[in-house]
Coordinates of N, CA and C and ligand atoms in Angstrom, one line a residue:
X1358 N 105.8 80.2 101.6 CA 104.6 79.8 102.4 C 104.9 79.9 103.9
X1359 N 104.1 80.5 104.5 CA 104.1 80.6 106.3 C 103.0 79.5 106.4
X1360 N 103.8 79.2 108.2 CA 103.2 78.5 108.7 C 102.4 79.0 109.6
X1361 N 102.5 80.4 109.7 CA 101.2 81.5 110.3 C 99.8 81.4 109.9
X1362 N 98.8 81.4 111.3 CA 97.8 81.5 110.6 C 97.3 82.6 109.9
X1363 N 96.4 83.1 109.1 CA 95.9 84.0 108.1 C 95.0 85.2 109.3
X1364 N 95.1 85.9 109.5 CA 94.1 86.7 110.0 C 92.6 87.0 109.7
X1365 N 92.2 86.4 108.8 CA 91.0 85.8 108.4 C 90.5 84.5 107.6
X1366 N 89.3 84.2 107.4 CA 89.4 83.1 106.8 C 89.8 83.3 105.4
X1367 N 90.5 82.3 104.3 CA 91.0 82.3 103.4 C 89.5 81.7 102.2
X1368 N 89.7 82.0 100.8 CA 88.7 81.3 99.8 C 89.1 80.5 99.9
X1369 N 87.6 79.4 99.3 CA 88.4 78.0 99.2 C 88.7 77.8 98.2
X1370 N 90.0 76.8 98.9 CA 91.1 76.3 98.5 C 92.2 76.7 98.7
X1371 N 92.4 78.1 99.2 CA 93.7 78.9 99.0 C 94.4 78.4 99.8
X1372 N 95.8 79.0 100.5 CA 96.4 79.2 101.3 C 97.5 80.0 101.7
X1373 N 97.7 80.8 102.7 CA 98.5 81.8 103.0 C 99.7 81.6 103.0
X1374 N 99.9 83.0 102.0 CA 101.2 83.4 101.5 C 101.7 84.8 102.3
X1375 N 102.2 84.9 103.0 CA 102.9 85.9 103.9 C 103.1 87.2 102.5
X1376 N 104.6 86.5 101.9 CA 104.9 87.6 100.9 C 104.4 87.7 99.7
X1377 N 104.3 88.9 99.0 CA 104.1 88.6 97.5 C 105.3 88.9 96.6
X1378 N 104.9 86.9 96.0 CA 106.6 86.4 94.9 C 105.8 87.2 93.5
X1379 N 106.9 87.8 93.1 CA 106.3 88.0 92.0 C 106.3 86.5 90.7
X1380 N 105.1 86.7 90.0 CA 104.5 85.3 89.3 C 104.4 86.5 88.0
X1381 N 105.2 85.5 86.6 CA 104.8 86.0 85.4 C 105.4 85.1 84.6
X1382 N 105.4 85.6 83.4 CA 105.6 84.7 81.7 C 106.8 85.8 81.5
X1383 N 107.6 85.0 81.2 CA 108.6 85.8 80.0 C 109.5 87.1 81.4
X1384 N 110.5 87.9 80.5 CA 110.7 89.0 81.7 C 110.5 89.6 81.8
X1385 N 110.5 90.8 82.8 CA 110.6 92.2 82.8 C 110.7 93.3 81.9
X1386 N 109.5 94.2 81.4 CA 110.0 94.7 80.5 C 110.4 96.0 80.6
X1387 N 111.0 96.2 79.9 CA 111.7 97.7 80.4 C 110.8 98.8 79.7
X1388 N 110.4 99.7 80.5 CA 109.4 100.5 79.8 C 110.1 101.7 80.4
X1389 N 109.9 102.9 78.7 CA 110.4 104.0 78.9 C 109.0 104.9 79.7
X1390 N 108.8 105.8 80.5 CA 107.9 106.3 80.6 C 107.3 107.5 79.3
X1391 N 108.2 108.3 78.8 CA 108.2 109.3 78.0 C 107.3 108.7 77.0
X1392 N 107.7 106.9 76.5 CA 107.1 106.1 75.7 C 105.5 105.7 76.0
X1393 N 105.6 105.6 77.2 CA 103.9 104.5 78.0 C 102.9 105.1 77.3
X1394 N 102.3 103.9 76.9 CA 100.8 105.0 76.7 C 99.8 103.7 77.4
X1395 N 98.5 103.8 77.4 CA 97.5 103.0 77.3 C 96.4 103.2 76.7
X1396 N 96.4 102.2 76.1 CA 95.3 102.5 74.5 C 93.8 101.6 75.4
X1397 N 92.6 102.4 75.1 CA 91.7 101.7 75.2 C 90.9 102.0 73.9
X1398 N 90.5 100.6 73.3 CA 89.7 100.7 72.2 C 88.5 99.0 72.0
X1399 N 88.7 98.9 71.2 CA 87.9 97.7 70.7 C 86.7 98.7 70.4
X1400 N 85.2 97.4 71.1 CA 84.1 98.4 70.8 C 83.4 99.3 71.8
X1401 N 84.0 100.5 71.3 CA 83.6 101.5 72.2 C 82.5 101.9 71.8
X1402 N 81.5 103.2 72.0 CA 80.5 104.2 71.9 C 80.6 104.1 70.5
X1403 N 81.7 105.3 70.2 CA 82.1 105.7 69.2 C 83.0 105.1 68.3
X1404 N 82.8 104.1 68.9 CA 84.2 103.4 68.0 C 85.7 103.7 67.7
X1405 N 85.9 104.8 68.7 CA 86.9 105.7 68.1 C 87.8 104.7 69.3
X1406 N 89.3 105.8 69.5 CA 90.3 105.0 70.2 C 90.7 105.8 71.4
X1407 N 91.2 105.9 72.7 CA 91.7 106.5 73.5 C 92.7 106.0 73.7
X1408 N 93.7 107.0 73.3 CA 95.5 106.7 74.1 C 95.8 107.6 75.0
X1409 N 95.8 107.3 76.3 CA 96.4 108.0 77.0 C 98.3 108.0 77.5
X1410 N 98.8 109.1 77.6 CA 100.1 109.2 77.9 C 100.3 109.4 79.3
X1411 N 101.6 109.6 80.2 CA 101.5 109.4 81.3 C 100.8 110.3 82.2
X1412 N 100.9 111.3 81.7 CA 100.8 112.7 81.3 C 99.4 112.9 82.0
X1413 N 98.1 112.2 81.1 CA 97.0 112.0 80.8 C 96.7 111.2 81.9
X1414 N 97.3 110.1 81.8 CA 96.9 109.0 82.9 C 96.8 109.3 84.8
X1415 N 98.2 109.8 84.7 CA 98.4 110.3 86.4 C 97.7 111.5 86.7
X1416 N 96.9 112.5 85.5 CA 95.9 113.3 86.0 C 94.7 112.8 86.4
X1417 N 94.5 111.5 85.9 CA 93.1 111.1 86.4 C 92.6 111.2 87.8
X1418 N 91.3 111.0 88.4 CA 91.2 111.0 89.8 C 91.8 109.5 90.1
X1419 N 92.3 109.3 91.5 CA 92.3 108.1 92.3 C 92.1 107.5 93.1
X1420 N 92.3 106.5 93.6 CA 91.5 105.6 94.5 C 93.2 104.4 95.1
X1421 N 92.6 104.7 96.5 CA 93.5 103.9 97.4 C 92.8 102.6 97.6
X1422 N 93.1 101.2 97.6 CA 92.1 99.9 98.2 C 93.4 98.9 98.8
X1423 N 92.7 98.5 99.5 CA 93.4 97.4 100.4 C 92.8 96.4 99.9
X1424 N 93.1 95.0 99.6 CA 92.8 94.1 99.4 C 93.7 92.7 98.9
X1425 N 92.7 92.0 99.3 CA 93.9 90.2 99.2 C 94.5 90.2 97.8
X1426 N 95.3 89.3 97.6 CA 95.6 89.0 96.1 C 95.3 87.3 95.8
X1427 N 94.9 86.8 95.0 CA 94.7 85.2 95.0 C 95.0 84.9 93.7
X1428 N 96.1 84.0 94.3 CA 96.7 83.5 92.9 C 95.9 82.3 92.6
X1429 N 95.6 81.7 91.2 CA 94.9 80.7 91.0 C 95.7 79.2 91.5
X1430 N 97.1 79.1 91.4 CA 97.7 78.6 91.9 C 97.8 78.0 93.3
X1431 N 97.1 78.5 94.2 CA 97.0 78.4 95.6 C 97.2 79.5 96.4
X1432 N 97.9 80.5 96.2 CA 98.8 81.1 97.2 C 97.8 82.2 97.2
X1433 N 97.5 82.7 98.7 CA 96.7 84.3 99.0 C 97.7 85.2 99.3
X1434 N 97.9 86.3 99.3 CA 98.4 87.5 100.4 C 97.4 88.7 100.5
X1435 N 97.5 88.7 102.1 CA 96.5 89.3 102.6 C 96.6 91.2 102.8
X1436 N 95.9 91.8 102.6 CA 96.0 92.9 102.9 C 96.8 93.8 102.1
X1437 N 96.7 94.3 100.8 CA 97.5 94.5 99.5 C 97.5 95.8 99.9
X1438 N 98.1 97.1 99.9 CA 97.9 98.4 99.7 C 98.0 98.9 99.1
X1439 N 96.7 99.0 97.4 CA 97.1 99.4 96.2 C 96.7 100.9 96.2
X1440 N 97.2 101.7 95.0 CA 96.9 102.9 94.6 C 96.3 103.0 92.9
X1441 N 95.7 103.9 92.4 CA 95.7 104.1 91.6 C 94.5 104.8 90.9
X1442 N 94.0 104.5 89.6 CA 93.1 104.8 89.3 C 92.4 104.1 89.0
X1443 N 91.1 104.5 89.4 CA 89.6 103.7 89.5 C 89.4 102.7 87.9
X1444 N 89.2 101.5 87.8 CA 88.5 101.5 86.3 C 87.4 101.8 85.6
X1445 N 87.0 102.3 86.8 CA 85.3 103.1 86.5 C 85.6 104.0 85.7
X1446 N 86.7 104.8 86.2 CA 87.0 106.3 85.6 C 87.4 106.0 84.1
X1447 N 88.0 105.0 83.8 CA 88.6 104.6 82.6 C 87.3 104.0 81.9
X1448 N 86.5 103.5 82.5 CA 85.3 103.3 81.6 C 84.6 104.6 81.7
X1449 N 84.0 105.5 82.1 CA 83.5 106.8 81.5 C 84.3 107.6 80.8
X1450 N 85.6 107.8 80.8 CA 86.4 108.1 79.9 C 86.1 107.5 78.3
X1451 N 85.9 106.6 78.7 CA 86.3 105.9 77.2 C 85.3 105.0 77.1
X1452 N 83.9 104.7 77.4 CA 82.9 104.0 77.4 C 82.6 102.7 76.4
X1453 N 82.6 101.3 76.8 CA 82.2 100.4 76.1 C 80.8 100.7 75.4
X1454 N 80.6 100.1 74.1 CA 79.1 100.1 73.3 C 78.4 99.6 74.4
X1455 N 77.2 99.8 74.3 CA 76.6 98.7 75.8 C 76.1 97.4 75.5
X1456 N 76.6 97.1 74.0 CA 76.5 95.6 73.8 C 77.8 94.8 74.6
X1457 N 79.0 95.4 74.2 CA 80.2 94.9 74.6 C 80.1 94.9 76.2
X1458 N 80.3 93.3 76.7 CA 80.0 92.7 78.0 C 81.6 92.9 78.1
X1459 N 82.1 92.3 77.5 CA 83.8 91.4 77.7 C 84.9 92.5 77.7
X1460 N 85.8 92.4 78.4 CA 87.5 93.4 78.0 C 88.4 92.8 78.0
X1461 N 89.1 92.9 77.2 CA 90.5 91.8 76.9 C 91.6 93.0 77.3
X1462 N 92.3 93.0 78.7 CA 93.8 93.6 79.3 C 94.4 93.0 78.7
X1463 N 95.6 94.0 78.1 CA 96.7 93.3 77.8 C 98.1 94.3 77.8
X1464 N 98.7 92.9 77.7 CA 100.5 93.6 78.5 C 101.5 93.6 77.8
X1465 N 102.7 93.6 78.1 CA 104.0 93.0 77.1 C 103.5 92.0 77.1
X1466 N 104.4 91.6 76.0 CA 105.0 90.2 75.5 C 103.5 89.1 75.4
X1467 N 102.3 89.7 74.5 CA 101.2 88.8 74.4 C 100.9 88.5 75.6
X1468 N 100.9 88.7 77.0 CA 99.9 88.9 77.7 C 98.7 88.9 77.9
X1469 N 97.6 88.6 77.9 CA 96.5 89.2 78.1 C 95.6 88.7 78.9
X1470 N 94.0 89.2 79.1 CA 93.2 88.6 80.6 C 91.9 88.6 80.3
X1471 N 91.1 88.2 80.1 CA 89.6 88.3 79.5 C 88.8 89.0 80.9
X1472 N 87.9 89.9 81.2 CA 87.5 90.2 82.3 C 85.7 90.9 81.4
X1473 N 85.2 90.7 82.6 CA 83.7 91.4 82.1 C 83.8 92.6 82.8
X1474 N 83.3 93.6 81.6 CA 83.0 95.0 82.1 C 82.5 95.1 83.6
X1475 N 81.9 94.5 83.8 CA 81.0 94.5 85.1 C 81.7 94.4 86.4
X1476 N 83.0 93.5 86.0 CA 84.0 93.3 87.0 C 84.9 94.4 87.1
X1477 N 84.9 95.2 85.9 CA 85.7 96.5 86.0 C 85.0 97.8 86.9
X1478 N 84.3 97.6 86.9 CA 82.8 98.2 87.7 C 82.7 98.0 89.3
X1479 N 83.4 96.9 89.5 CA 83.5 97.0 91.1 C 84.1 97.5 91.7
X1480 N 84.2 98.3 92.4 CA 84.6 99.4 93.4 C 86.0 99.0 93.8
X1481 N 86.5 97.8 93.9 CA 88.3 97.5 94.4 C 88.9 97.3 93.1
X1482 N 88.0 97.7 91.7 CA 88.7 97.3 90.5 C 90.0 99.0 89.8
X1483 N 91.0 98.6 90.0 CA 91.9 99.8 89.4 C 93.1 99.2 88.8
X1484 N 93.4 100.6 87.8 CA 95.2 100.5 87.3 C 96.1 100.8 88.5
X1485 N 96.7 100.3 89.0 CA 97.3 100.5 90.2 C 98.5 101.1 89.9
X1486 N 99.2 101.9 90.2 CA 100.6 102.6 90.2 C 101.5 102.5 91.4
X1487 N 100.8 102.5 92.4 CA 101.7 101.8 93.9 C 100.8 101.0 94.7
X1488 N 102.1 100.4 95.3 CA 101.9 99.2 96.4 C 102.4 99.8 97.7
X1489 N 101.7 99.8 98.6 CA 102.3 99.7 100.1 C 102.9 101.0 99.9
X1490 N 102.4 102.1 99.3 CA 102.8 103.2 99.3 C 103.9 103.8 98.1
X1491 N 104.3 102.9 97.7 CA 105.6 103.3 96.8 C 105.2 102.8 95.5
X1492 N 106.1 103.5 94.9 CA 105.9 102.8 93.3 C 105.7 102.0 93.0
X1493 N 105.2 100.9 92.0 CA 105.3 99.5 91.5 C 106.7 99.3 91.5
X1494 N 107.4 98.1 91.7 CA 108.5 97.7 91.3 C 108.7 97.4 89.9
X1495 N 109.4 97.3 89.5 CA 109.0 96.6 88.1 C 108.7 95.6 87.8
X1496 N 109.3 94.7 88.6 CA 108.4 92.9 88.9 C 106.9 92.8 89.0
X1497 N 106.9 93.9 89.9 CA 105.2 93.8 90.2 C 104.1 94.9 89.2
X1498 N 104.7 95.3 88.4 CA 104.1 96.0 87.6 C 104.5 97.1 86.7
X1499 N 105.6 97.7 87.1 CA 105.4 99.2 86.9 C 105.4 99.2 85.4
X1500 N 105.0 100.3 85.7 CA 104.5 101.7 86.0 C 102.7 101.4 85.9
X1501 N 101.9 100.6 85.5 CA 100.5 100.4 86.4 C 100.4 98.7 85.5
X1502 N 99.9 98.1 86.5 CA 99.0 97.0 86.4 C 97.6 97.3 86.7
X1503 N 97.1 96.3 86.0 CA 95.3 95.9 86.5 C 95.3 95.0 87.8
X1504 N 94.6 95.6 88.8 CA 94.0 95.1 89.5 C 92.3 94.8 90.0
X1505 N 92.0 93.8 90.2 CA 90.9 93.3 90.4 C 90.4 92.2 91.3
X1506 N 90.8 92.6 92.7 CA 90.5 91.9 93.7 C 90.0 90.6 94.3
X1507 N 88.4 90.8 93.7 CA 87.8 89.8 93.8 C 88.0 88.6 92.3
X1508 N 88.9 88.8 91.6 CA 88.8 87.8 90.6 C 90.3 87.2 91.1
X1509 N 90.4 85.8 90.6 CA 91.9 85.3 90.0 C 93.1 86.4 90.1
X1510 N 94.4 86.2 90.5 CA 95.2 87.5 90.2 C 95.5 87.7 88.6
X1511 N 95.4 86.2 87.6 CA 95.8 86.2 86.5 C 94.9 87.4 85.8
X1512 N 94.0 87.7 86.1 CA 92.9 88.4 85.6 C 93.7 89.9 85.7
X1513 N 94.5 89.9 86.5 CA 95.2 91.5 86.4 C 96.7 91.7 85.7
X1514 N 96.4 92.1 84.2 CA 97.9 92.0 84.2 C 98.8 93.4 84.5
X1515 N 100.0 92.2 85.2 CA 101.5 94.1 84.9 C 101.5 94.7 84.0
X1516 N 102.3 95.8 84.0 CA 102.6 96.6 82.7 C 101.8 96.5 81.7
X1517 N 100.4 96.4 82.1 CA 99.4 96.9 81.3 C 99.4 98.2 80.6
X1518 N 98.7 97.4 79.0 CA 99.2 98.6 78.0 C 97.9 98.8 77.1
X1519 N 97.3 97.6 76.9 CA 95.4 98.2 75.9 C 94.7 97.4 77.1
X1520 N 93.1 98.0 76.5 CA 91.9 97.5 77.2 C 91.1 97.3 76.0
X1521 N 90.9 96.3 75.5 CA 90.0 96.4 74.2 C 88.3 95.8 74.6
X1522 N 87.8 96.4 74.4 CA 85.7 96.0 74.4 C 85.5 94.5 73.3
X1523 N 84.7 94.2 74.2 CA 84.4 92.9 72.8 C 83.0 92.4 72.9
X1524 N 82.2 92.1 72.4 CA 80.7 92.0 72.1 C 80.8 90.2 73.0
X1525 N 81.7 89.5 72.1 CA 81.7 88.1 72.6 C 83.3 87.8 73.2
X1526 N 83.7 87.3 74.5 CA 84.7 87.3 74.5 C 85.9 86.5 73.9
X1527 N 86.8 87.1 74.2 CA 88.3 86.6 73.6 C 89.1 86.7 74.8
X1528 N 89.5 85.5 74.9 CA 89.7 84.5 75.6 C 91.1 84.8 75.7
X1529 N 91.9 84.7 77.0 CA 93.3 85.5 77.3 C 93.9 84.1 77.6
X1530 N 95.6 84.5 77.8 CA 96.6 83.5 77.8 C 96.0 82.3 78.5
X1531 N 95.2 82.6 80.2 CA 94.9 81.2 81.3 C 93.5 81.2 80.6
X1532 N 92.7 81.8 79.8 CA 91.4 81.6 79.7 C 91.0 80.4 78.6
X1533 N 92.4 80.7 77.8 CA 92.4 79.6 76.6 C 92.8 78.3 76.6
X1534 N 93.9 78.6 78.1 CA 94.6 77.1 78.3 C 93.8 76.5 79.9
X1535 N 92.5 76.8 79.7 CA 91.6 75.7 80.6 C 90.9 76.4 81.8
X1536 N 91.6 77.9 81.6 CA 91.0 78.5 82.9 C 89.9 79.6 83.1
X1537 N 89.2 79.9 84.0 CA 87.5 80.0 83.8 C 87.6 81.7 83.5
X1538 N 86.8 82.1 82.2 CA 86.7 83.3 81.9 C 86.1 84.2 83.3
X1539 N 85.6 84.2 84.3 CA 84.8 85.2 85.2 C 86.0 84.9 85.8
X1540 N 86.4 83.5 86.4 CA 87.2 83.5 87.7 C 87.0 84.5 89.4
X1541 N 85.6 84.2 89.4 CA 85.4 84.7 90.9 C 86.0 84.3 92.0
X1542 N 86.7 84.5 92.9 CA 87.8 83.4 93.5 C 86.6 83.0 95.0
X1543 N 85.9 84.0 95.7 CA 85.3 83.4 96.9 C 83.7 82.5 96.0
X1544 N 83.7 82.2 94.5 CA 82.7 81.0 93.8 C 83.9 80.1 93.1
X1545 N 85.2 80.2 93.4 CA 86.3 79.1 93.5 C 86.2 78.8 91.5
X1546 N 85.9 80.0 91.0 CA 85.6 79.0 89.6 C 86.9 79.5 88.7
X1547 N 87.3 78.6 89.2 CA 89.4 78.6 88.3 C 89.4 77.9 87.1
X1548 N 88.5 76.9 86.7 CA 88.6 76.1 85.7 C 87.6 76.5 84.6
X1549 N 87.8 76.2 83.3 CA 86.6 76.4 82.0 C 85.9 75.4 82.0
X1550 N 85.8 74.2 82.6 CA 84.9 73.2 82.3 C 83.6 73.7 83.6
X1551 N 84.1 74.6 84.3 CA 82.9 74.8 85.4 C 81.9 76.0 84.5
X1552 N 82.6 76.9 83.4 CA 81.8 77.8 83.1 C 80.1 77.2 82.6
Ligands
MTE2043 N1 101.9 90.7 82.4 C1 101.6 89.7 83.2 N2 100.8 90.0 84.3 C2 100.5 89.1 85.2 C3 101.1 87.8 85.0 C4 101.9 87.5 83.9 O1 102.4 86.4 83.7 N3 102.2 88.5 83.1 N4 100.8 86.8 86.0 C5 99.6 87.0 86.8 C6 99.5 86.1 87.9 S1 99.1 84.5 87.5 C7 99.6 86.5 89.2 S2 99.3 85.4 90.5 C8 99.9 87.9 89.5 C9 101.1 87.9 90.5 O2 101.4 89.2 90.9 P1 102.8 89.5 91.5 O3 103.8 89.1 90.5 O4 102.8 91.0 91.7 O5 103.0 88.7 92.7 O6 100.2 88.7 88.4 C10 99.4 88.4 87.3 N5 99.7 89.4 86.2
MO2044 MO1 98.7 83.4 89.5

């Protein structure tokens, strides 16, 4: 934690975090690339499944965004410099039924993050592949995390691996143990008793 001030104002509650510590469950996983895939499925269109390989994935188009990170825990860092690809692009790729509101990300080791399509739909929403220019580290993700700006950071997980559709949601690791399915961070709603 710095005792600097923030170069702008912070959401409430937060408070400025200079560096970003890497925050997870369990460790590092060691991922082969030759192996990675990312499965999106649940309820799609067609109901069918998309696996993409790396292959597949890093041809997609992409998108550069800068943006804060906010941990639900307190801590902000300001000015993120992600890469990657858009989740827009991964939703026309592979299109939710248009009943299915909800998407359950998920990562190693039972990971997962409940998010609404809609929030995948925001313009700072991506699979990120680098930070500040360079690859993901492995701490912080690699080879791509979910990122999603304006929500909770829990809402984005590392070494993300499916995207599943869901009509009603299902409820991820923080979402089960008390924490708020949307988690908008500048409507401060980190807890489930506010939903
Ligand atoms: N797979 C996975 N992703 C995760 C987490 C986790 O425990 N496992 N923690 C989340 C939380 S709570 C935060 S604050 C951010 C932290 O990102 P960082 O480790 O790159 O700082 O990662 C998120 N993504
Ligand atoms: Mo967090």
């Amino acid at each position: 934690m710095s005792d600097e001030d923030p170069p702008q104002p912070l959401p409430p509650g937060q408070r400025y975090s200079e560096v970003l510590k890497p925050v997870h469950y369990g460790k590092v996983p060691r991922i082969d690339l030759d192996r990675w895939t990312l499965r999106i499925g649940g309820e799609t269109t067609d109901g069918g499944m998309t696996v993409l390989d790396w292959e597949r994935f890093t041809a997609l188009p992409r998108i550069e965004v800068t943006a804060d990170l906010h941990c639900v825990a307190r801590f902000s860092t300001l000015g993120l410099r992600w890469a990657g690809v858009p989740a827009r692009v991964l939703l026309e790729l592979a299109p939710p039924d248009p009943g299915a509101e909800f998407a359950e990300l998920s990562a190693a080791y039972g990971y997962s993050a409940s998010v609404r399509v809609e929030d995948l739909r925001h313009p700072q929403a991506l699979f990120a592949t680098h930070l500040g220019g360079e690859p993901l580290t492995p701490e912080h993700g690699w080879p791509v995390r979910a990122v999603l700006p304006h929500l909770y950071a829990w809402k984005g997980p590392k070494w993300v691996a499916a995207m599943d559709y869901h009509h009603a949601p299902e409820r991820g690791m923080w979402e089960r143990n008390g924490y708020h399915l949307v988690g908008e961070v500048w409507r401060e709603e980190r807890y489930s008793h506010q939903e």
